[in-house]
Amino acid sequence: MSSPETVDINRVPVVVAILWTETAVAVTIVSMRFCARTMIKRISWDDWLMLVTLGLLIICAALTTAQSNVGGYRHVQFLSQDEIIDALEVNFFLRAANILSFATGKAAVGSLILRLMGRFNQWQRWVVWVVIVLTALTNILNCIFNFVQCRPTKANWNPEVPHSCWPPRAQLDFAYFMSSENIMADVILAILPATIFWNLNFSTNRRIYLSVVLSLGSMAAICGIVKTTELDSIGDDDFTSLERKFGY
């Protein structure tokens, strides 16, 4: 049997189908949310932040499709030099939109928790604000570092131009820090509601419902842990390791 590297495997149909299906589901849910919130005239910050997150998801789906059109989901030995450069360029902007969506998504959940708890539970309010601000700063910084790690910026996806770059480990170390902070944020936003809603004047059923719904963020934490364990293998990916194609 041929090894995977000697077979021209195109993962485009699966990747694009999954992402656009997720996007369609998200559009439906957020649209229903806005319809309901508009009917009761209670649109708040968490709704707008969720809409921004949806916009970033749509951008990610569009950029993934654009990347697939230039061979972004095939092994590099089956791509031309121009195709690799084009795919990597799109990928850098895709990363930026994806990273920012983590921040806005967590900010939306945090804003919802703040709205539900009202003016009480002061220490919990401080915790939520710290999570929102720290996550936003961490993800924005990583997004910036993603582009400025090489000068000129074009060298990030085209190493043939004269350039100077940070040590490869620098960006990877910060990516570990960002992933760890995002996991921590997901865990806190999943657990904290239980310490709030059980002390509010809600019915028992409503307390259970809100606690369960908001604790679903623990699934994001699990996905984040899996993703973090794979960060060190990024440099081994034949799509991102241009030196295999260009002989550096």
XYZ file of N, CA and C in Angstrom:
744
model
N 0.842 -1.199 0.000
C 0.000 0.000 0.000
C 0.873 1.243 0.000
N 0.394 2.319 -0.637
C 1.134 3.573 -0.660
C 0.921 4.308 0.649
N 1.964 4.985 1.093
C 1.829 5.806 2.296
C 0.980 7.007 1.968
N 0.357 7.672 3.006
C -0.499 8.827 2.750
C 0.211 9.933 1.989
N 1.548 10.077 2.212
C 2.291 11.160 1.577
C 2.457 10.960 0.066
N 2.268 9.731 -0.418
C 2.443 9.476 -1.848
C 1.110 9.422 -2.574
N 0.030 9.675 -1.875
C -1.302 9.670 -2.460
C -1.854 11.092 -2.434
N -2.392 11.525 -3.554
C -2.939 12.880 -3.633
C -4.322 12.902 -2.989
N -4.320 13.029 -1.675
C -5.565 13.045 -0.912
C -6.096 14.476 -0.847
N -7.349 14.659 -1.218
C -7.985 15.972 -1.170
C -9.079 15.945 -0.108
N -8.862 16.664 0.983
C -9.813 16.662 2.095
C -10.860 17.778 1.980
N -10.870 18.453 0.864
C -11.773 19.596 0.682
C -13.248 19.239 0.914
N -13.794 18.196 0.287
C -15.233 17.932 0.445
C -15.650 17.780 1.909
N -14.863 17.054 2.687
C -15.210 16.819 4.091
C -15.088 18.104 4.902
N -13.954 18.796 4.766
C -13.710 20.012 5.551
C -14.759 21.079 5.259
N -14.991 21.353 3.987
C -15.935 22.399 3.593
C -17.363 22.026 3.997
N -17.737 20.766 3.806
C -19.094 20.327 4.153
C -19.353 20.469 5.645
N -18.402 20.036 6.465
C -18.575 20.125 7.923
C -18.675 21.576 8.369
N -17.764 22.426 7.870
C -17.729 23.815 8.330
C -18.967 24.593 7.905
N -19.417 24.397 6.669
C -20.597 25.131 6.222
C -21.871 24.598 6.875
N -21.885 23.307 7.229
C -23.029 22.766 7.972
C -23.093 23.395 9.358
N -21.928 23.477 10.034
C -21.873 24.137 11.339
C -22.315 25.592 11.229
N -21.888 26.251 10.167
C -22.247 27.660 9.972
C -23.750 27.816 9.768
N -24.343 26.924 8.987
C -25.788 26.983 8.743
C -26.571 26.798 10.035
N -26.127 25.852 10.858
C -26.787 25.626 12.150
C -26.655 26.862 13.031
N -25.449 27.446 13.060
C -25.214 28.634 13.879
C -26.063 29.814 13.411
N -26.159 30.009 12.091
C -26.986 31.096 11.551
C -28.441 30.915 11.971
N -28.933 29.688 11.894
C -30.322 29.406 12.276
C -30.566 29.720 13.743
N -29.668 29.257 14.609
C -29.845 29.452 16.053
C -29.758 30.927 16.426
N -28.752 31.628 15.897
C -28.595 33.045 16.231
C -29.760 33.864 15.672
N -30.246 33.503 14.491
C -31.406 34.206 13.926
C -32.629 34.032 14.816
N -32.860 32.822 15.285
C -33.985 32.564 16.188
C -33.816 33.339 17.484
N -32.581 33.406 17.969
C -32.292 34.154 19.198
C -32.647 35.628 19.027
N -32.217 36.203 17.896
C -32.490 37.626 17.668
C -33.982 37.882 17.468
N -34.670 36.955 16.828
C -36.118 37.112 16.662
C -36.812 37.142 18.019
N -36.435 36.206 18.876
C -37.047 36.134 20.205
C -36.699 37.365 21.038
N -35.440 37.772 21.003
C -34.998 38.932 21.789
C -35.630 40.222 21.267
N -35.856 40.293 19.945
C -36.497 41.482 19.376
C -37.957 41.560 19.776
N -38.613 40.417 19.813
C -40.027 40.379 20.186
C -40.248 40.881 21.605
N -39.314 40.596 22.501
C -39.466 41.057 23.886
C -38.682 42.349 24.141
N -38.080 42.877 23.059
C -37.349 44.148 23.115
C -36.274 44.146 24.198
N -35.448 43.090 24.176
C -34.399 42.965 25.183
C -33.057 42.552 24.573
N -32.735 43.097 23.431
C -31.435 42.805 22.828
C -30.346 43.459 23.673
N -29.316 42.672 24.008
C -28.272 43.164 24.909
C -26.900 42.899 24.307
N -25.843 43.243 25.102
C -24.470 43.096 24.636
C -24.128 41.656 24.263
N -24.657 40.705 25.028
C -24.334 39.312 24.727
C -24.883 38.894 23.368
N -26.023 39.474 22.977
C -26.593 39.166 21.653
C -25.707 39.717 20.541
N -25.251 40.960 20.684
C -24.402 41.561 19.658
C -23.056 40.847 19.561
N -22.507 40.463 20.702
C -21.228 39.732 20.678
C -21.387 38.371 20.015
N -22.529 37.739 20.244
C -22.795 36.464 19.569
C -22.927 36.666 18.063
N -23.529 37.796 17.657
C -23.653 38.092 16.233
C -22.274 38.323 15.607
N -21.393 39.013 16.327
C -20.026 39.227 15.840
C -19.306 37.885 15.694
N -19.492 37.008 16.685
C -18.874 35.679 16.624
C -19.387 34.896 15.429
N -20.679 35.010 15.155
C -21.257 34.350 13.975
C -20.631 34.910 12.698
N -20.436 36.235 12.647
C -19.808 36.843 11.491
C -18.405 36.303 11.264
N -17.652 36.137 12.361
C -16.300 35.583 12.250
C -16.335 34.124 11.792
N -17.351 33.379 12.236
C -17.489 31.992 11.785
C -17.754 31.940 10.286
N -18.596 32.842 9.794
C -18.880 32.889 8.355
C -17.613 33.247 7.578
N -16.822 34.192 8.111
C -15.552 34.557 7.482
C -14.615 33.346 7.440
N -14.556 32.595 8.555
C -13.720 31.392 8.602
C -14.156 30.377 7.549
N -15.456 30.195 7.402
C -15.960 29.248 6.402
C -15.612 29.709 4.990
N -15.733 31.025 4.751
C -15.422 31.561 3.426
C -13.928 31.433 3.123
N -13.081 31.732 4.119
C -11.639 31.631 3.921
C -11.198 30.177 3.764
N -11.859 29.270 4.478
C -11.562 27.849 4.315
C -11.876 27.404 2.895
N -13.000 27.883 2.369
C -13.367 27.559 0.988
C -12.341 28.140 0.009
N -11.926 29.389 0.267
C -10.916 30.025 -0.592
C -9.598 29.257 -0.532
N -9.229 28.815 0.671
C -7.991 28.044 0.832
C -8.082 26.714 0.099
N -9.243 26.115 0.139
C -9.416 24.818 -0.538
C -9.301 24.964 -2.048
N -9.669 26.141 -2.562
C -9.620 26.358 -4.018
C -8.194 26.466 -4.549
N -7.227 26.684 -3.656
C -5.823 26.759 -4.097
C -5.012 25.582 -3.555
N -5.709 24.515 -3.202
C -5.017 23.291 -2.803
C -4.624 23.221 -1.353
N -5.293 23.990 -0.497
C -4.897 24.049 0.909
C -5.069 22.780 1.707
N -5.768 21.790 1.186
C -6.003 20.556 1.938
C -5.471 19.336 1.186
N -4.329 19.553 0.496
C -3.630 18.465 -0.178
C -2.172 18.482 0.268
N -1.470 17.361 0.070
C -0.047 17.302 0.419
C 0.764 18.197 -0.510
N 1.830 18.793 0.058
C 2.574 19.807 -0.689
C 3.247 19.280 -1.954
N 3.604 17.987 -1.980
C 4.299 17.491 -3.162
C 3.403 17.474 -4.402
N 2.097 17.656 -4.193
C 1.179 17.684 -5.326
C 0.778 19.116 -5.685
N 1.401 20.111 -5.025
C 1.084 21.513 -5.278
C 2.275 22.229 -5.896
N 1.976 23.248 -6.663
C 3.044 24.090 -7.190
C 3.481 25.068 -6.100
N 4.615 25.708 -6.322
C 5.115 26.684 -5.354
C 4.106 27.815 -5.158
N 3.516 28.300 -6.238
C 2.539 29.386 -6.144
C 1.290 28.950 -5.375
N 0.878 27.711 -5.566
C -0.303 27.212 -4.850
C -0.046 27.145 -3.348
N 1.146 26.711 -2.955
C 1.476 26.644 -1.526
C 1.477 28.039 -0.917
N 2.098 28.987 -1.614
C 2.158 30.356 -1.107
C 0.750 30.943 -0.980
N -0.081 30.748 -1.986
C -1.456 31.267 -1.956
C -2.253 30.638 -0.818
N -2.109 29.323 -0.632
C -2.840 28.624 0.422
C -2.406 29.103 1.803
N -1.098 29.284 1.977
C -0.596 29.752 3.269
C -1.031 31.183 3.555
N -1.075 32.026 2.534
C -1.509 33.409 2.732
C -2.949 33.445 3.236
N -3.816 32.677 2.595
C -5.202 32.604 3.045
C -5.269 32.047 4.467
N -4.418 31.052 4.753
C -4.427 30.401 6.053
C -4.083 31.364 7.180
N -3.181 32.317 6.928
C -2.825 33.273 7.971
C -4.009 34.161 8.343
N -4.801 34.558 7.365
C -5.992 35.361 7.655
C -7.087 34.495 8.282
N -7.147 33.232 7.893
C -8.086 32.297 8.497
C -7.767 32.115 9.983
N -6.478 31.970 10.301
C -6.075 31.851 11.702
C -6.523 33.062 12.508
N -6.333 34.263 11.933
C -6.683 35.494 12.640
C -8.175 35.532 12.977
N -9.025 35.224 11.994
C -10.465 35.236 12.227
C -10.855 34.178 13.259
N -10.215 33.016 13.186
C -10.506 31.927 14.117
C -10.116 32.305 15.547
N -8.939 32.903 15.702
C -8.464 33.302 17.024
C -9.379 34.365 17.633
N -9.781 35.343 16.829
C -10.659 36.402 17.331
C -12.025 35.853 17.730
N -12.501 34.824 17.021
C -13.806 34.245 17.349
C -13.809 33.597 18.730
N -12.646 33.074 19.163
C -12.562 32.523 20.512
C -12.841 33.606 21.546
N -12.248 34.782 21.332
C -12.406 35.889 22.275
C -13.838 36.405 22.306
N -14.439 36.634 21.124
C -15.794 37.181 21.094
C -16.824 36.164 21.598
N -16.590 34.887 21.321
C -17.509 33.858 21.811
C -17.528 33.786 23.322
N -16.352 33.815 23.932
C -16.272 33.776 25.391
C -16.814 35.069 26.004
N -16.590 36.198 25.317
C -17.132 37.469 25.790
C -18.664 37.445 25.757
N -19.244 36.796 24.750
C -20.704 36.685 24.663
C -21.263 35.877 25.834
N -20.607 34.754 26.135
C -21.045 33.929 27.266
C -20.875 34.698 28.573
N -19.726 35.372 28.730
C -19.499 36.151 29.940
C -20.513 37.265 30.097
N -20.865 37.937 28.999
C -21.858 39.018 29.057
C -23.234 38.485 29.437
N -23.568 37.296 28.939
C -24.844 36.668 29.311
C -24.877 36.389 30.807
N -23.780 35.855 31.349
C -23.718 35.570 32.783
C -23.850 36.866 33.582
N -23.171 37.926 33.159
C -23.260 39.219 33.847
C -24.686 39.750 33.836
N -25.364 39.598 32.709
C -26.744 40.094 32.605
C -27.681 39.314 33.513
N -27.487 38.005 33.597
C -28.372 37.178 34.413
C -28.158 37.374 35.906
N -26.915 37.656 36.301
C -26.658 37.792 37.738
C -27.018 39.177 38.267
N -27.230 40.133 37.381
C -27.604 41.467 37.844
C -26.469 42.160 38.573
N -26.820 42.963 39.570
C -25.821 43.754 40.291
C -25.281 43.051 41.531
N -25.695 41.840 41.757
C -25.263 41.114 42.950
C -24.047 40.250 42.624
N -23.648 39.428 43.591
C -22.533 38.495 43.372
C -21.285 39.220 42.862
N -20.805 40.150 43.673
C -19.725 41.026 43.223
C -18.444 40.280 42.863
N -18.044 39.286 43.653
C -16.784 38.612 43.340
C -16.900 37.808 42.048
N -18.093 37.258 41.813
C -18.285 36.542 40.550
C -18.237 37.498 39.354
N -18.786 38.704 39.535
C -18.749 39.695 38.464
C -17.302 40.046 38.117
N -16.463 40.219 39.132
C -15.056 40.523 38.898
C -14.361 39.380 38.155
N -14.674 38.162 38.544
C -14.065 36.997 37.889
C -14.441 36.965 36.412
N -15.727 37.191 36.115
C -16.186 37.168 34.731
C -15.508 38.276 33.920
N -15.410 39.467 34.486
C -14.762 40.573 33.778
C -13.285 40.280 33.511
N -12.608 39.703 34.492
C -11.195 39.350 34.301
C -11.051 38.334 33.171
N -11.938 37.342 33.143
C -11.896 36.325 32.093
C -12.114 36.963 30.722
N -13.123 37.840 30.605
C -13.418 38.485 29.321
C -12.242 39.314 28.827
N -11.702 40.160 29.719
C -10.626 41.077 29.329
C -9.334 40.315 29.031
N -8.975 39.368 29.902
C -7.730 38.619 29.708
C -7.785 37.778 28.434
N -8.930 37.164 28.172
C -9.076 36.360 26.959
C -8.983 37.233 25.714
N -9.626 38.398 25.760
C -9.570 39.312 24.615
C -8.134 39.766 24.348
N -7.424 40.178 25.393
C -6.046 40.654 25.225
C -5.136 39.543 24.695
N -5.266 38.350 25.271
C -4.421 37.224 24.872
C -4.632 36.854 23.414
N -5.895 36.768 23.000
C -6.193 36.372 21.628
C -5.832 37.461 20.623
N -6.051 38.710 20.984
C -5.682 39.809 20.084
C -4.165 39.859 19.910
N -3.427 39.689 21.006
C -1.966 39.687 20.917
C -1.473 38.546 20.032
N -2.056 37.362 20.194
C -1.634 36.228 19.365
C -1.955 36.486 17.899
N -3.075 37.142 17.654
C -3.456 37.489 16.291
C -2.429 38.448 15.682
N -1.986 39.429 16.475
C -0.978 40.382 16.006
C 0.360 39.675 15.778
N 0.765 38.850 16.761
C 2.040 38.124 16.643
C 2.048 37.226 15.414
N 0.867 36.725 15.054
C 0.742 35.845 13.898
C 1.286 36.507 12.632
N 1.104 37.837 12.538
C 1.524 38.557 11.336
C 2.887 39.230 11.468
N 3.234 39.679 12.698
C 4.477 40.463 12.852
C 5.685 39.593 13.179
N 5.517 38.271 13.269
C 6.652 37.418 13.617
C 7.722 37.404 12.531
N 7.349 37.810 11.322
C 8.325 37.931 10.232
C 8.233 39.313 9.601
N 9.390 39.826 9.209
C 9.449 41.091 8.476
C 10.137 40.858 7.140
N 9.527 41.258 6.057
C 8.176 41.805 5.925
C 7.108 40.753 6.216
N 5.875 41.203 6.406
C 4.778 40.284 6.730
C 4.605 39.202 5.672
N 4.880 39.550 4.421
C 4.723 38.608 3.311
C 5.569 37.363 3.501
N 6.661 37.484 4.257
C 7.558 36.343 4.464
C 6.898 35.237 5.269
N 5.801 35.527 5.968
C 5.089 34.497 6.724
C 4.580 33.382 5.817
N 4.222 33.750 4.604
C 3.724 32.721 3.680
C 4.596 32.577 2.427
N 5.607 33.432 2.293
C 6.522 33.305 1.151
C 7.960 33.511 1.618
N 8.629 32.444 2.068
C 9.988 32.563 2.601
C 11.043 32.850 1.546
N 10.634 32.971 0.300
C 11.608 33.291 -0.739
C 12.023 34.761 -0.715
N 11.168 35.630 -0.110
C 11.521 37.049 -0.040
C 12.536 37.240 1.085
N 13.467 38.201 0.963
C 14.419 38.472 2.049
C 13.664 38.830 3.324
N 14.042 38.210 4.419
C 13.252 38.410 5.637
C 14.063 38.111 6.890
N 13.494 38.532 8.016
C 13.989 38.137 9.336
C 12.777 37.748 10.167
N 12.881 36.650 10.896
C 11.745 36.131 11.661
C 12.150 35.830 13.101
N 11.151 35.814 13.976
C 11.391 35.385 15.345
C 11.798 33.911 15.347
N 12.439 33.466 16.430
C 12.693 32.018 16.559
C 11.363 31.270 16.504
N 11.293 30.157 15.791
C 10.033 29.423 15.649
C 9.361 29.108 16.984
N 10.169 28.888 18.022
C 9.602 28.496 19.305
C 8.836 29.635 19.989
N 9.184 30.885 19.664
C 8.570 32.030 20.326
C 7.058 32.060 20.104
N 6.640 31.981 18.854
C 5.217 32.008 18.543
C 4.519 30.762 19.073
N 5.201 29.616 19.028
C 4.609 28.375 19.522
C 4.375 28.451 21.027
N 5.339 29.008 21.774
C 5.188 29.148 23.222
C 4.004 30.041 23.567
N 3.850 31.146 22.825
C 2.708 32.025 23.106
C 1.397 31.342 22.728
N 1.425 30.504 21.691
C 0.229 29.753 21.314
C -0.182 28.799 22.429
N 0.812 28.197 23.103
C 0.521 27.349 24.264
C -0.128 28.168 25.375
N 0.427 29.353 25.612
C -0.130 30.228 26.651
C -1.567 30.617 26.305
N -1.809 31.013 25.048
C -3.153 31.402 24.632
C -4.138 30.238 24.778
N -3.736 29.055 24.352
C -4.614 27.889 24.438
C -4.930 27.553 25.892
N -3.920 27.643 26.752
C -4.126 27.359 28.181
C -5.073 28.370 28.800
N -4.910 29.656 28.433
C -5.796 30.696 28.972
C -7.219 30.484 28.477
N -7.382 30.107 27.218
C -8.716 29.863 26.677
C -9.390 28.673 27.352
N -8.616 27.647 27.653
C -9.160 26.486 28.371
C -9.610 26.909 29.763
N -8.765 27.690 30.452
C -9.116 28.188 31.781
C -10.402 29.010 31.730
N -10.530 29.868 30.700
C -11.722 30.696 30.556
C -12.965 29.827 30.371
N -12.865 28.788 29.520
C -14.000 27.891 29.297
C -14.414 27.190 30.582
N -13.445 26.746 31.360
C -13.744 26.040 32.613
C -14.424 26.976 33.601
N -13.889 28.189 33.748
C -14.469 29.153 34.693
C -15.887 29.524 34.285
N -16.093 29.818 32.997
C -17.425 30.211 32.535
C -18.408 29.048 32.572
N -17.908 27.813 32.637
C -18.785 26.644 32.741
C -19.174 26.361 34.192
N -18.237 26.593 35.111
C -18.474 26.262 36.527
C -19.126 27.406 37.286
N -18.715 28.636 37.001
C -19.164 29.800 37.772
C -20.682 29.957 37.839
N -21.446 29.717 36.744
C -22.900 29.903 36.826
C -23.558 29.115 37.952
N -23.033 27.938 38.254
C -23.634 27.119 39.311
C -23.539 27.810 40.669
N -22.491 28.619 40.872
C -22.331 29.331 42.147
C -23.218 30.569 42.216
N -23.807 30.934 41.069
C -24.631 32.142 41.011
C -26.122 31.811 41.032
N -26.542 30.936 40.115
C -27.968 30.730 39.897
C -28.664 30.037 41.068
N -27.912 29.235 41.825
C -28.548 28.553 42.945
C -28.885 29.517 44.077
N -28.308 30.711 44.047
C -28.584 31.713 45.080
C -29.551 32.793 44.617
N -30.011 32.694 43.355
C -30.953 33.676 42.828
C -32.388 33.206 43.040
N -33.299 34.158 42.930
C -34.710 33.854 43.167
C -35.357 33.302 41.897
N -34.810 32.173 41.438
C -35.349 31.481 40.270
C -36.006 30.183 40.730
N -36.865 29.655 39.861
C -37.431 28.331 40.145
C -36.322 27.296 40.017
N -36.527 26.148 40.659
C -35.512 25.099 40.607
C -35.255 24.642 39.177
N -36.325 24.482 38.397
C -36.165 24.044 37.002
C -35.336 25.045 36.198
N -35.581 26.348 36.431
C -34.834 27.356 35.691
C -33.360 27.367 36.126
N -33.112 27.157 37.387
C -31.732 27.089 37.878
C -30.976 25.936 37.213
N -31.629 24.778 37.179
C -30.999 23.603 36.575
C -30.755 23.843 35.088
N -31.768 24.401 34.411
C -31.649 24.644 32.965
C -30.481 25.585 32.656
N -30.404 26.713 33.360
C -29.346 27.684 33.103
C -27.972 27.113 33.426
N -27.883 26.377 34.524
C -26.595 25.797 34.922
C -26.110 24.780 33.897
N -27.042 23.938 33.398
C -26.673 22.913 32.422
C -26.266 23.547 31.100
N -27.066 24.515 30.621
C -26.779 25.160 29.331
C -25.420 25.847 29.355
N -25.157 26.622 30.405
C -23.902 27.360 30.468
C -22.709 26.459 30.781
N -22.958 25.297 31.374
C -21.857 24.375 31.652
C -21.398 23.633 30.414
N -22.132 23.798 29.286
C -21.716 23.161 28.037
C -20.370 23.688 27.559
N -19.940 24.823 28.138
C -18.622 25.344 27.804
C -17.513 24.385 28.177
N -17.806 23.431 29.071
C -16.791 22.436 29.433
C -16.402 21.585 28.222
N -17.323 21.438 27.253
C -16.995 20.707 26.028
C -15.938 21.459 25.225
N -16.058 22.807 25.233
C -15.051 23.623 24.541
C -13.697 23.476 25.219
N -13.719 23.350 26.553
C -12.462 23.168 27.285
C -11.799 21.849 26.899
N -12.597 20.797 26.759
C -12.063 19.489 26.364
C -11.456 19.566 24.965
N -12.172 20.229 24.042
C -11.645 20.395 22.678
C -10.354 21.207 22.698
N -10.305 22.221 23.581
C -9.103 23.043 23.701
C -7.911 22.250 24.196
N -8.151 21.332 25.117
C -7.069 20.490 25.637
C -6.514 19.602 24.529
N -7.417 19.007 23.749
C -6.983 18.150 22.640
C -6.169 18.957 21.636
N -6.662 20.164 21.319
C -5.961 21.016 20.355
C -4.570 21.394 20.876
N -4.487 21.709 22.176
C -3.210 22.124 22.758
C -2.176 21.004 22.692
N -2.615 19.766 22.890
C -1.671 18.640 22.845
C -1.098 18.438 21.446
N -1.768 19.002 20.426
C -1.310 18.831 19.050
C -0.508 20.024 18.536
N -0.372 21.079 19.335
C 0.310 22.276 18.857
C 1.750 22.004 18.430
N 2.426 21.150 19.170
C 3.842 20.916 18.891
C 4.057 20.209 17.561
N 3.002 19.619 17.008
C 3.131 18.895 15.739
C 2.905 19.789 14.533
N 2.594 21.077 14.772
C 2.316 21.974 13.650
C 3.513 22.064 12.721
N 4.702 22.140 13.304
C 5.906 22.259 12.484
C 6.177 21.040 11.635
N 5.527 19.924 11.937
C 5.737 18.705 11.156
C 4.730 18.549 10.031
N 3.766 19.464 9.986
C 2.718 19.385 8.973
C 3.309 19.730 7.612
N 3.096 18.888 6.610
C 3.728 19.120 5.319
C 3.147 20.329 4.595
N 2.003 20.814 5.064
C 1.424 22.011 4.456
C 2.097 23.284 4.964
N 2.479 23.305 6.230
C 3.070 24.517 6.797
C 4.588 24.490 6.761
N 5.179 23.330 6.553
C 6.655 23.257 6.518
C 7.126 23.499 5.092
N 7.290 24.762 4.732
C 7.643 25.103 3.355
C 9.032 24.640 2.976
N 9.887 24.432 3.995
C 11.257 24.047 3.654
C 11.298 22.727 2.897
N 10.291 21.873 3.080
C 10.253 20.613 2.355
C 10.045 20.853 0.859
N 9.287 21.903 0.563
C 8.992 22.196 -0.841
C 10.085 23.042 -1.478
N 10.586 24.033 -0.709
C 11.517 24.985 -1.282
C 12.975 24.650 -1.015
N 13.234 23.637 -0.157
C 14.592 23.210 0.090
C 15.367 24.083 1.038
N 14.681 24.774 1.994
C 15.388 25.622 2.950
C 15.929 24.800 4.103
